[in-house]
Coordinates of C-alpha atoms in Angstrom, one line a residue:
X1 CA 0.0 0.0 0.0
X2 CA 3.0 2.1 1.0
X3 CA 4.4 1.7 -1.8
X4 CA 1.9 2.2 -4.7
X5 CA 1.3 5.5 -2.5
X6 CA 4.6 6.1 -2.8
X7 CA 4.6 5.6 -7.0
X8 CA 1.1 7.4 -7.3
X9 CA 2.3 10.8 -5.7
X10 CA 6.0 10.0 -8.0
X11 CA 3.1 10.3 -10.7
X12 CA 1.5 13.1 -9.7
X13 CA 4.7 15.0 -9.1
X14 CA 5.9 14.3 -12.7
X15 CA 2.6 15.4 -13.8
X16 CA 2.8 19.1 -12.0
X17 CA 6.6 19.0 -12.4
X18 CA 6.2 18.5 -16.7
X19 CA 3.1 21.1 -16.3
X20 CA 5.0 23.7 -14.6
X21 CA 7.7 23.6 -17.4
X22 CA 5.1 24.4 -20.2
X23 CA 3.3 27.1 -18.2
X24 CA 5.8 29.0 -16.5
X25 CA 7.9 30.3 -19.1
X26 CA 4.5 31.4 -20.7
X27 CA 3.8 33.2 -17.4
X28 CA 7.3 34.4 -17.5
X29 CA 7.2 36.6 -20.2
X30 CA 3.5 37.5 -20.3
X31 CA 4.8 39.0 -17.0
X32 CA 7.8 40.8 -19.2
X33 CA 5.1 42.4 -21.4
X34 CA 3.7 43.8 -18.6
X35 CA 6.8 44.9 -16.4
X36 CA 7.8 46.5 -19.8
X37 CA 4.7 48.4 -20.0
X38 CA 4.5 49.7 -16.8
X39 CA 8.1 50.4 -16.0
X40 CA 8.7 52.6 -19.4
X41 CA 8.8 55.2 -17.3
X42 CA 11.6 54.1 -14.6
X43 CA 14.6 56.5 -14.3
X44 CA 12.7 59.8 -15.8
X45 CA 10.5 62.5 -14.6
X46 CA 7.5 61.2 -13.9
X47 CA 5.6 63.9 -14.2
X48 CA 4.1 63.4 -17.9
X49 CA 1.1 61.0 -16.6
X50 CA -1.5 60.3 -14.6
X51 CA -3.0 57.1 -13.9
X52 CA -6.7 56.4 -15.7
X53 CA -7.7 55.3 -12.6
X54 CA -7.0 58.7 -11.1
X55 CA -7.9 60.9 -13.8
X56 CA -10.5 61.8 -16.0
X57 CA -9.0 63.7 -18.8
X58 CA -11.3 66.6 -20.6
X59 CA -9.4 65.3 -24.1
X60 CA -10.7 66.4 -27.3
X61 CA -10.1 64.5 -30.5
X62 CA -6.8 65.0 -32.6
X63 CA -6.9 66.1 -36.4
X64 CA -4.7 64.2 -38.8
X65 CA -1.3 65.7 -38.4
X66 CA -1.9 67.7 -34.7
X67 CA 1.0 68.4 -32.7
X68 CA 1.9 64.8 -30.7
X69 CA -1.6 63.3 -30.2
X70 CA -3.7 64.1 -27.3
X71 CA -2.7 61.5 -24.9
X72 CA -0.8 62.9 -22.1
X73 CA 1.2 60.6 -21.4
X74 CA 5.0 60.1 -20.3
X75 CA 7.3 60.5 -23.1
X76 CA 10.8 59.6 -23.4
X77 CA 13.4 59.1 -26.2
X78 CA 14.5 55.5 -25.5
X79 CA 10.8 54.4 -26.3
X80 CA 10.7 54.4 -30.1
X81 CA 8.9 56.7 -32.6
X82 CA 5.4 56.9 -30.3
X83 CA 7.3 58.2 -27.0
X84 CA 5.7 56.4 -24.4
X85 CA 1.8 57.2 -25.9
X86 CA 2.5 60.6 -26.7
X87 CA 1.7 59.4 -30.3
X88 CA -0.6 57.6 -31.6
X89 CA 0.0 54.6 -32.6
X90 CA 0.0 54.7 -37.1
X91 CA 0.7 58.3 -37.1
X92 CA 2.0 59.6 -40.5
X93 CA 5.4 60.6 -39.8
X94 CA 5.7 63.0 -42.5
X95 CA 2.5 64.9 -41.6
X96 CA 3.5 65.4 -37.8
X97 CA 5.3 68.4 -37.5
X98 CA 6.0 67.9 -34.3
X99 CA 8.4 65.4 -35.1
X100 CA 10.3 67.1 -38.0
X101 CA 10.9 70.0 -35.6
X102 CA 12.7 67.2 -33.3
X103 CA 14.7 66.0 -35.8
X104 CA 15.5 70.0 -36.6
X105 CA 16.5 70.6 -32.6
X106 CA 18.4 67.3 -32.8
X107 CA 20.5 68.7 -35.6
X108 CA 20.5 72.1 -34.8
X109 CA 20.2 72.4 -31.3
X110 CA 23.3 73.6 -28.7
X111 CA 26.4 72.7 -29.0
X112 CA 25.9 71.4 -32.7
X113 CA 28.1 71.8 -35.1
X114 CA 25.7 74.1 -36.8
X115 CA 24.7 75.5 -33.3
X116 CA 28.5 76.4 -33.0
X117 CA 28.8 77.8 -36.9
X118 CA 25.7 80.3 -36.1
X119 CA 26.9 81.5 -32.9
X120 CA 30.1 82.9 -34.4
X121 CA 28.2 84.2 -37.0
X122 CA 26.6 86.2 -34.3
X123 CA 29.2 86.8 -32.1
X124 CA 31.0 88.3 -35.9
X125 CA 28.4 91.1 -35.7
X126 CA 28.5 91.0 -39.6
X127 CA 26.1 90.9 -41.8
X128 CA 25.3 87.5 -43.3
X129 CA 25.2 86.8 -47.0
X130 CA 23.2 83.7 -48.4
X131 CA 21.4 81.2 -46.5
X132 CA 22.6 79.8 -43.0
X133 CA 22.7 76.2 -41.9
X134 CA 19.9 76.7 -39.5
X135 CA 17.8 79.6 -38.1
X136 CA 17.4 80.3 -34.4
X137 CA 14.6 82.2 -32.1
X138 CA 15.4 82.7 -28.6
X139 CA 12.4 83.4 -26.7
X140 CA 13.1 85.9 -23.3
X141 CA 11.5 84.9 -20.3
X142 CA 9.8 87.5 -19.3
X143 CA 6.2 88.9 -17.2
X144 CA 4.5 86.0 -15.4
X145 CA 4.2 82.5 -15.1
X146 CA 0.6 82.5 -17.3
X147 CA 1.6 85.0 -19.9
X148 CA 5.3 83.0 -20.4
X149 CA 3.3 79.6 -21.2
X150 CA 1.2 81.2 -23.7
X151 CA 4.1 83.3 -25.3
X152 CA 6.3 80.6 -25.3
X153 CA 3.5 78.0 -26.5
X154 CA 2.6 80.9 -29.7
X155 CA 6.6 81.2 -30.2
X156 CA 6.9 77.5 -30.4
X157 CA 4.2 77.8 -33.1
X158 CA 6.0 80.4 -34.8
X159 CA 8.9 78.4 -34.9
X160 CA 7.5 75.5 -36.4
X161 CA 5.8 77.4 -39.2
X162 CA 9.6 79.5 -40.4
X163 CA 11.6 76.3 -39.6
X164 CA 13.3 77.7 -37.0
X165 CA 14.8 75.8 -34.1
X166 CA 13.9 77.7 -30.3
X167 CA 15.8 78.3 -27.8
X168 CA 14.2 79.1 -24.3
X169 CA 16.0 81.8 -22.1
X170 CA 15.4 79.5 -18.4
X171 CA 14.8 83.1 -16.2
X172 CA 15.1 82.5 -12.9
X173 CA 12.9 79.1 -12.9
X174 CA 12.0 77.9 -16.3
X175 CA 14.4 74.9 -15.3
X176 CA 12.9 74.1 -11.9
X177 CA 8.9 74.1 -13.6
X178 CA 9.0 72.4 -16.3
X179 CA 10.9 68.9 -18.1
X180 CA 12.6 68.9 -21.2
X181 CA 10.0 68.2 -24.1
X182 CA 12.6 67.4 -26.9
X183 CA 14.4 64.4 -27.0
X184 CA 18.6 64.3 -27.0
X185 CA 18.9 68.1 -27.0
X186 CA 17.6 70.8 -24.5
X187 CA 15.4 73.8 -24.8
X188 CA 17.1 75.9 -23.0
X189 CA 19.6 78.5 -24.7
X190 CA 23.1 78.3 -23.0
X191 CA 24.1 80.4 -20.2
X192 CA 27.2 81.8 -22.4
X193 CA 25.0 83.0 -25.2
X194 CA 26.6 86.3 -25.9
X195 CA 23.7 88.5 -25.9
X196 CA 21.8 87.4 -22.5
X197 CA 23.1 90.2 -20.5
X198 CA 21.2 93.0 -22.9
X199 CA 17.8 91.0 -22.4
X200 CA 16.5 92.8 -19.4
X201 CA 17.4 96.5 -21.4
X202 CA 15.7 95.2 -24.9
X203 CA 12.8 98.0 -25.9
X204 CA 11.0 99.1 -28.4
X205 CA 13.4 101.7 -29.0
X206 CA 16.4 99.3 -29.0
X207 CA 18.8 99.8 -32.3
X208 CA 18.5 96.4 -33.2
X209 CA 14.6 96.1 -32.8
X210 CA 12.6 95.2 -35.7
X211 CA 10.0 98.2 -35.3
X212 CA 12.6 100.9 -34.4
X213 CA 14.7 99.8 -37.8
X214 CA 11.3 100.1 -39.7
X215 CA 10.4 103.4 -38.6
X216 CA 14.0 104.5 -39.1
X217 CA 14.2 103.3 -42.4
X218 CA 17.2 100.8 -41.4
X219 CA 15.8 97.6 -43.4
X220 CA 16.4 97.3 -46.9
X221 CA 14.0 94.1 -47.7
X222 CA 16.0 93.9 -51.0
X223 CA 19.3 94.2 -50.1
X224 CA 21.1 90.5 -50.8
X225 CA 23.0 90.9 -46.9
X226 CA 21.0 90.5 -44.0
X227 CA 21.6 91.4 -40.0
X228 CA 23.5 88.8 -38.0
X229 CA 20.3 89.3 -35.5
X230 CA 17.2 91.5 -35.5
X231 CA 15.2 92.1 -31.8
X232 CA 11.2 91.3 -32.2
X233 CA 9.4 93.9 -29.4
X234 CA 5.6 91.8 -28.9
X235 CA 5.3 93.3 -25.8
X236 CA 1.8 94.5 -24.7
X237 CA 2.7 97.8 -25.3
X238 CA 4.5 97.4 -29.1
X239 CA 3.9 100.2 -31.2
X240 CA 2.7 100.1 -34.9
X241 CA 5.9 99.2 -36.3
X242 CA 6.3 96.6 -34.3
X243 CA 3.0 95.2 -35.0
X244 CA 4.4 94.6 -38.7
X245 CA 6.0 91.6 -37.7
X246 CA 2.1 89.9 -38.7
X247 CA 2.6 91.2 -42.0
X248 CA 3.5 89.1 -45.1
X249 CA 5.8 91.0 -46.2
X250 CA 8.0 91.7 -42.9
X251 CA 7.8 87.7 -42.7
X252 CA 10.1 87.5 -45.9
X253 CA 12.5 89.6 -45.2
X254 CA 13.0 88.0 -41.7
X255 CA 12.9 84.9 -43.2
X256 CA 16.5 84.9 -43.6
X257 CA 17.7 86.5 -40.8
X258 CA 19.6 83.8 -38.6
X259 CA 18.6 85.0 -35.3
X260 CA 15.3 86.3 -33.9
X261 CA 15.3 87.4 -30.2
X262 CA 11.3 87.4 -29.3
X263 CA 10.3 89.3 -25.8
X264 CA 6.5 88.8 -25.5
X265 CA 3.9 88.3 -22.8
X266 CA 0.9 88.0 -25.1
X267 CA -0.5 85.1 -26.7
X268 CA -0.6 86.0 -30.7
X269 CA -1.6 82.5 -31.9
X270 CA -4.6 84.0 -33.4
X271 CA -2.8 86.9 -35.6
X272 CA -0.7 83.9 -37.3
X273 CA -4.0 83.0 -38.5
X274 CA -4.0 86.1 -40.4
X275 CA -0.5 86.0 -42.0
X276 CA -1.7 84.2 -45.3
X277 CA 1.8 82.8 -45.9
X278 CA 0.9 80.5 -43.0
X279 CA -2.6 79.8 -43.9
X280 CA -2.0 76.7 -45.3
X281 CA 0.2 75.0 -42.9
X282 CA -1.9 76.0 -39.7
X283 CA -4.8 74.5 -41.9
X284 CA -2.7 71.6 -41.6
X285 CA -1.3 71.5 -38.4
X286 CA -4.8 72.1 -36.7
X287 CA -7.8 70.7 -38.6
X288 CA -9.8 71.9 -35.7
X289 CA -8.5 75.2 -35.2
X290 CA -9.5 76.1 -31.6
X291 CA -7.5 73.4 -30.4
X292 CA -4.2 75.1 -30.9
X293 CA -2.8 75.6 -27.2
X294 CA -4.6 72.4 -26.4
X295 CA -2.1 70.4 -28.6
X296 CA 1.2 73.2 -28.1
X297 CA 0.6 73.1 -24.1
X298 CA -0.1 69.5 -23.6
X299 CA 3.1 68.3 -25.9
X300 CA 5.1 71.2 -24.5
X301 CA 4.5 71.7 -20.7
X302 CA 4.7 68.9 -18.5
X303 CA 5.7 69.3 -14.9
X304 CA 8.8 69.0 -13.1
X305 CA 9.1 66.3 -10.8
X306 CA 8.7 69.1 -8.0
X307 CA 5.7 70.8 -9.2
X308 CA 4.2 66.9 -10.1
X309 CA 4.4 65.9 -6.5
X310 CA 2.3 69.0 -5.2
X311 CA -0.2 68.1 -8.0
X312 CA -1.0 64.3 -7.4
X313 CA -0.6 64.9 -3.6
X314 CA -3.1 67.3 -3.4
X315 CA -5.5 65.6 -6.5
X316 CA -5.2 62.4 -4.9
X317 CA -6.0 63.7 -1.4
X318 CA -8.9 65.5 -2.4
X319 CA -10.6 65.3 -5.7
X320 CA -9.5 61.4 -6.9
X321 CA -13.0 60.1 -4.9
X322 CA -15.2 63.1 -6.5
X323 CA -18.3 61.9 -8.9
X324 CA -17.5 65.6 -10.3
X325 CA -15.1 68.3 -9.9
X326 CA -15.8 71.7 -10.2
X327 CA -12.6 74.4 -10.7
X328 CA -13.0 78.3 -9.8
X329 CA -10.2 80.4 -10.8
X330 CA -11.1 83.8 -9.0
X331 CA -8.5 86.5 -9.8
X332 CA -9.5 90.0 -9.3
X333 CA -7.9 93.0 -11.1
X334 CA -8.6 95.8 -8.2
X335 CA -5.5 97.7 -6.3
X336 CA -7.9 97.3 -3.4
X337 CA -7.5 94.7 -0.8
X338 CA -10.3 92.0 -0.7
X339 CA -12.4 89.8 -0.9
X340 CA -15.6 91.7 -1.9
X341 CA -18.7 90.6 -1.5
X342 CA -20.2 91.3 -5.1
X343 CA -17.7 89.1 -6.3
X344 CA -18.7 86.3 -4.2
X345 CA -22.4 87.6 -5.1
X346 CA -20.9 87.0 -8.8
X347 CA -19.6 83.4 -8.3
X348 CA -22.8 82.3 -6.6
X349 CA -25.0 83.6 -9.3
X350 CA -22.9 82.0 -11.9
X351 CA -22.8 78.6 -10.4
X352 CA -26.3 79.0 -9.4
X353 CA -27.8 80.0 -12.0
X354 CA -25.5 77.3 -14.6
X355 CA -26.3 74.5 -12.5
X356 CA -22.9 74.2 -12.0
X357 CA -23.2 73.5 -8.0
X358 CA -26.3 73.1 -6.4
X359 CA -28.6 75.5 -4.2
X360 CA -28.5 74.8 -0.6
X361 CA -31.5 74.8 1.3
X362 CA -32.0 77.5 3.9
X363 CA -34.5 76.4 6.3
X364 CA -32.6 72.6 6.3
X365 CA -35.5 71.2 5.7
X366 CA -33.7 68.8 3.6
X367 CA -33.1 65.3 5.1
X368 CA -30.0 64.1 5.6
X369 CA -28.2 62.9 2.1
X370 CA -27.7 59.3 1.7
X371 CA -24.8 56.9 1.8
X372 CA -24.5 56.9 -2.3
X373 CA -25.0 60.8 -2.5
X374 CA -23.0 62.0 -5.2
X375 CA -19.7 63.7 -4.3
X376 CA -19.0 67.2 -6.0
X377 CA -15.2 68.4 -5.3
X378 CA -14.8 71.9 -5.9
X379 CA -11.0 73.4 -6.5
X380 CA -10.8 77.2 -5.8
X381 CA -7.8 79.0 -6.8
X382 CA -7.1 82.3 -5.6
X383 CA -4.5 84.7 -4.0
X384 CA -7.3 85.2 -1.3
X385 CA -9.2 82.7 1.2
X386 CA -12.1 84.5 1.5
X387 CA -14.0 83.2 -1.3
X388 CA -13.5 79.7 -0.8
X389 CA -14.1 80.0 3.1
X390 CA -17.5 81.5 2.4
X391 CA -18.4 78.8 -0.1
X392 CA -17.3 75.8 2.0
X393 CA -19.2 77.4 5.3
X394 CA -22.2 77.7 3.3
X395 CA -22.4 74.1 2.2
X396 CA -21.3 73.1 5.4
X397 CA -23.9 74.6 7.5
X398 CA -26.7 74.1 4.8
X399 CA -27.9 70.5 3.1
X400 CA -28.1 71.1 -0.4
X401 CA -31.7 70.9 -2.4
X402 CA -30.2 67.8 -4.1
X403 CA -28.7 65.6 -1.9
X404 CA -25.6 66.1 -2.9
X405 CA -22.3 66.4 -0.7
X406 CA -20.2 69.3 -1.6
X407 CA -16.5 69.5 -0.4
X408 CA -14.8 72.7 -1.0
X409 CA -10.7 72.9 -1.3
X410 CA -8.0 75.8 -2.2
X411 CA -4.4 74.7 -2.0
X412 CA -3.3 78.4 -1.2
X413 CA -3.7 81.5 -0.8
X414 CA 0.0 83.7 -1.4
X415 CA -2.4 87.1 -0.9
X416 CA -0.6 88.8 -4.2
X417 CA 1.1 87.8 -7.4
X418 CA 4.7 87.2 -6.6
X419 CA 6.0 86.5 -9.5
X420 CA 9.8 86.3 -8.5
X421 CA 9.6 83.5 -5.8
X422 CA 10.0 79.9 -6.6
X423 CA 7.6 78.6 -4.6
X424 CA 4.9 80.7 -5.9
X425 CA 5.3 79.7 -9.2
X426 CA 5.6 76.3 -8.3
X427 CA 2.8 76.7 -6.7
X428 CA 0.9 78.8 -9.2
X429 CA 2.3 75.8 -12.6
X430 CA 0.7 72.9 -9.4
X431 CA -3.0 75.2 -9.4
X432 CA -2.9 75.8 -13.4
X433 CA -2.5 71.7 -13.9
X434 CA -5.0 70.6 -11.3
X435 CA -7.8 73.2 -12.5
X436 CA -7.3 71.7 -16.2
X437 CA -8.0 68.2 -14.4
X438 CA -11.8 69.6 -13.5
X439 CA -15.0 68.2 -15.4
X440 CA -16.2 72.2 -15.0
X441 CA -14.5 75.3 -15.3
X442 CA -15.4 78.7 -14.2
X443 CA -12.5 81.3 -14.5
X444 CA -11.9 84.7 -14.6
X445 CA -12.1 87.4 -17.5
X446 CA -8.9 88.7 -18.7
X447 CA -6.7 86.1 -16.4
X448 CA -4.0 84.2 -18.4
X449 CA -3.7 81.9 -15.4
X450 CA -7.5 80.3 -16.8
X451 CA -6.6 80.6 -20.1
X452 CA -3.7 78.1 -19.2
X453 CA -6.0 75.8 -17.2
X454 CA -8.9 75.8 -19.8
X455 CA -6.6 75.4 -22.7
X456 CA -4.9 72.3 -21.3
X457 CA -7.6 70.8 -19.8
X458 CA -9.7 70.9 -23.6
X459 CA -12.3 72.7 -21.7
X460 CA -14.8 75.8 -23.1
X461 CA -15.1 77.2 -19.1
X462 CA -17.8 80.2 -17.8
X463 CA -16.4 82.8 -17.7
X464 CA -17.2 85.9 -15.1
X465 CA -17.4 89.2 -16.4
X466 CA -15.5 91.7 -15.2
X467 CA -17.0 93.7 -12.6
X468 CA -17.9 97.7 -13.0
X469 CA -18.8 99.9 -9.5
X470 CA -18.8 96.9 -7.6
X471 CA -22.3 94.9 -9.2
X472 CA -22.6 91.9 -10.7
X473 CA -22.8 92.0 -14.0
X474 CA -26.0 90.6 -15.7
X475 CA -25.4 88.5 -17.0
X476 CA -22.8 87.1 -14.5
X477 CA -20.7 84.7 -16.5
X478 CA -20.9 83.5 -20.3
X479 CA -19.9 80.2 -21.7
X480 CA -16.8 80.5 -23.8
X481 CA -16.8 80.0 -27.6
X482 CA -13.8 78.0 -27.3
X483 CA -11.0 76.6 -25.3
X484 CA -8.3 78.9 -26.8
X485 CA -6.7 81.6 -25.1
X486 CA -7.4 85.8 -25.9
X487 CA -4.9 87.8 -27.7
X488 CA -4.9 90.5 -25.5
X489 CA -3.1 93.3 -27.9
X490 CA -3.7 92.1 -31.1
X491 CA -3.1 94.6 -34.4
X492 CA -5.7 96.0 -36.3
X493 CA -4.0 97.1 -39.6
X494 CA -4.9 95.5 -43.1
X495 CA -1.0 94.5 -44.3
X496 CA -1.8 94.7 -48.6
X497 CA -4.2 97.9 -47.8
X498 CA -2.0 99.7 -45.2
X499 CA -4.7 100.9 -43.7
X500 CA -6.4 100.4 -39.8
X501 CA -9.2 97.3 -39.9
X502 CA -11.1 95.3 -37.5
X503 CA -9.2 92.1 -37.9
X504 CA -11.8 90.1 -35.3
X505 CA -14.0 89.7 -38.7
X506 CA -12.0 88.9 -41.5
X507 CA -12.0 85.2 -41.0
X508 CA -14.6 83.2 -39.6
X509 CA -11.9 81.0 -37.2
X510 CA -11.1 84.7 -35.5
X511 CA -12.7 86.3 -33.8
X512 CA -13.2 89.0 -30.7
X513 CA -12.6 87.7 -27.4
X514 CA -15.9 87.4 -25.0
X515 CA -14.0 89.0 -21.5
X516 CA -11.7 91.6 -24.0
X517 CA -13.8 93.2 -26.3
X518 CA -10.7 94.2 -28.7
X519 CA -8.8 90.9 -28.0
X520 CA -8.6 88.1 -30.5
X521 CA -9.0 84.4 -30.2
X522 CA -9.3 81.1 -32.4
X523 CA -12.4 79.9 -32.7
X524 CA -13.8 76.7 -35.0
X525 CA -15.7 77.7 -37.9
X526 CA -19.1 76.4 -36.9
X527 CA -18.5 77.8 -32.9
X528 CA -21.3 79.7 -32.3
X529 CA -21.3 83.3 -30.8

């Protein structure tokens, strides 16, 4: 008996021993595929991604050839021609300009060869004959942290579309925001570049600026020699001059100038529009045109590793568990000292009124909610606690008519811009990122920190009028025609007629602006007013 026990469990170990030699090395690398799919991003910043568990992302659709898809994912340049998701997968290669501008940086980026070549060109101070081996704008860092992402994100642009490679001038904390979005070769112009010390002192009324030249008489378009550099003043307060950089012909002759120096804090996407030379390729680039800083910001902009870990702390602390999340970006132009109560009145009315957040019921005559009440989050950012403290008192110390549990959260409160400090913009890039990760947005008129939010989060957000004599305006807030960003100090001057024109109606993709009446922004063609 001992012994045919014995032999039977001999069998039955053979049996398991033979299985486990067909099934394990299945297992084995069926667990590779994995590991390799969820490790792709070991020993990078991690702060390109996160989880779908965590995150519901407001994406819109991509047009054949958009900037880098729309998934907003972690990228990096050992994982093939897709990085990491960033692409879709069957992408034409040839359409993406996103990519050809990589190869461009690659080859042309610093410390090239051709990097190298230009720079003693410039350092020559002569004037350049022919063409050069690459062209170069440097963008200045300059104003705040909203206005630099849109100016940088609209330089970008203009880069792409005169096949030039950029170069960002790092400030004081472009570096310690935001990761490298190019593969092999930085961003960020050298620290020896030999004209960074005359970058604060650049004006309108600089020799070398494009506007001054022009009003001087300086440029010769037909001359066969061109300047070793020429200083581009797109500054909120650029004179007419200036604002012939968005003219056809000023294009051409700058075509062949080697390097452009760009101080700006405006976004001027939407006058590109209007350069006809670049009708075409925009057409290209952005099938659905109001989706232009949606695509630039979410390829260019992701988080450094510092700024990521204040974001998925605090999303993961307090909105991850929301059934909906609702942002409020409350800044308020007033030398004053707040918060005023007709701009809480405003708030309320919007989100009342929108169904955005539900009433409360005064007399708490509402029963208690139940145990599966749905679960609004609501993200305030502002410089002042004032607004969000009244909010989150009134929903504490009032049921709602629905049922529903409101929880009301601001992650600070500096009490005034400060645009100099590291923290605060740290703080500040954390707010922008987490606002753009709400289902709903409300945000301010005239405020480039929404702009920023709405445009990476692919949202259209309510916007709250700007207040006059301290009333809310009636209406309160308006839906916006699109996600894009307002040109703020666009030109209105008709380049073939040489005239003054109202260039918010000359295409139906641009138009005025619903918080700046004489602003611009991209719209699509069949966004309603």
């Amino acid at each position: 008996m001992q012994a045919k026990r014995f032999g039977s469990n001999a069998i039955t170990f053979t049996k398991i021993f033979a299985y486990c030699l067909v099934v394990l090395p299945i297992l084995f690398v069926i667990s590779l595929i994995f590991r390799n799919s969820s490790d792709r991003t070991m020993g990078f910043a991690d702060a390109r991604a996160l989880e779908n568990r965590e995150v519901k992302q407001n994406v819109t659709p991509v047009g054949a050839g958009g900037l880098g898809g729309v998934l907003f994912q972690h990228a990096d340049k050992y994982n093939g021609k897709l990085l990491g998701g960033l692409l879709a997968d069957g992408f034409d290669e040839a359409a993406c300009a996103s990519r050809s501008y990589e190869d461009l940086h690659k080859r042309c980026g610093p410390n090239t060869q051709s990097y190298n070549k230009a720079l003693e060109q410039l350092k020559s101070g002569k004037k350049i004959m022919g063409l050069t081996d690459c062209n170069y704008i440097v963008w200045i860092s300059f104003s705040g942290l909203g206005n630099r992402i849109l100016s940088l994100a609209s330089t970008f642009l203009y880069a792409l579309l005169t096949n030039r490679v950029l170069l960002v001038d790092e400030g004081k904390d472009m570096a310690d925001l935001f990761c490298e979005p190019f593969p092999d070769k930085s961003w960020l112009m050298p620290r020896d570049f030999p004209l960074i010390d005359q970058f604060d002192s650049l004006n309108q009324n600089s020799p070398d600026c494009h506007g001054n030249m022009l009003k001087n008489n300086v440029i010769n378009s037909s001359a066969m020699s061109k300047p070793s550099y020429i200083y581009l003043h797109l500054v909120h307060d650029y004179g007419d001059h200036d604002k012939l950089f968005f003219c056809d012909g000023d294009q051409s002759f700058l075509e062949n100038v080697p390097w452009l120096i760009m101080k700006t804090d405006n976004y001027y996407v939407p006058s590109l529009f209007l350069i006809p030379s670049f009708e075409t390729e925009l057409s290209n680039l952005f099938p659905e045109k109001a989706t232009v800083f949606h695509h630039l910001g979410r390829y260019l902009f992701h988080p450094s590793n510092h700024v990521w870990g204040l974001i998925t702390r605090y999303y993961r602390t307090y909105l991850a568990k929301a059934d909906e999340r609702i942002g409020i970006q409350i800044r308020i132009f007033d030398s004053r000292r707040g918060p005023f109560k007709h701009v809480m009145d405003q708030i309320l009315s919007c989100t009342l009124k929108e169904k955005l957040l539900p009433a409360v019921d005064m007399q708490d005559s509402v029963v208690n909610p139940s145990e599966n009440a749905k679960l609004k989050a609501v993200l305030v950012t502002s410089l002042l606690s004032g607004y969000s403290e009244d909010l989150r008192n009134m929903y504490w110390e009032h049921p709602t008519m629905t049922g529903e549990v409101v929880g009301v959260y601001q992650p600070s409160h500096e009490e005034f811009q400060q645009t100099e400090k590291q923290m605060h913009n740290r703080k500040a890039w954390a707010e922008m990122y987490l606002l753009s990760l709400t289902d709903v947005l409300v945000t301010s008129a005239w405020s480039t920190f929404g702009y920023v939010a709405q445009g990476l989060g692919g949202l259209r957000p309510w916007i709250l009028y700007k207040t006059e004599n301290d009333t809310v305006p009636d209406p309160p807030c308006h839906r916006a025609m699109s996600m894009e960003p307002c040109f703020h100090a666009p030109p209105f001057y008709d380049c073939k007629a040489k005239k003054g024109i109202d260039t918010g109606i000359l295409v139906p993709h641009v138009r005025h602006c619903e918080d700046i009446s004489w602003g611009l922004k991209v719209v699509d063609d069949h966004d309603d007013l």
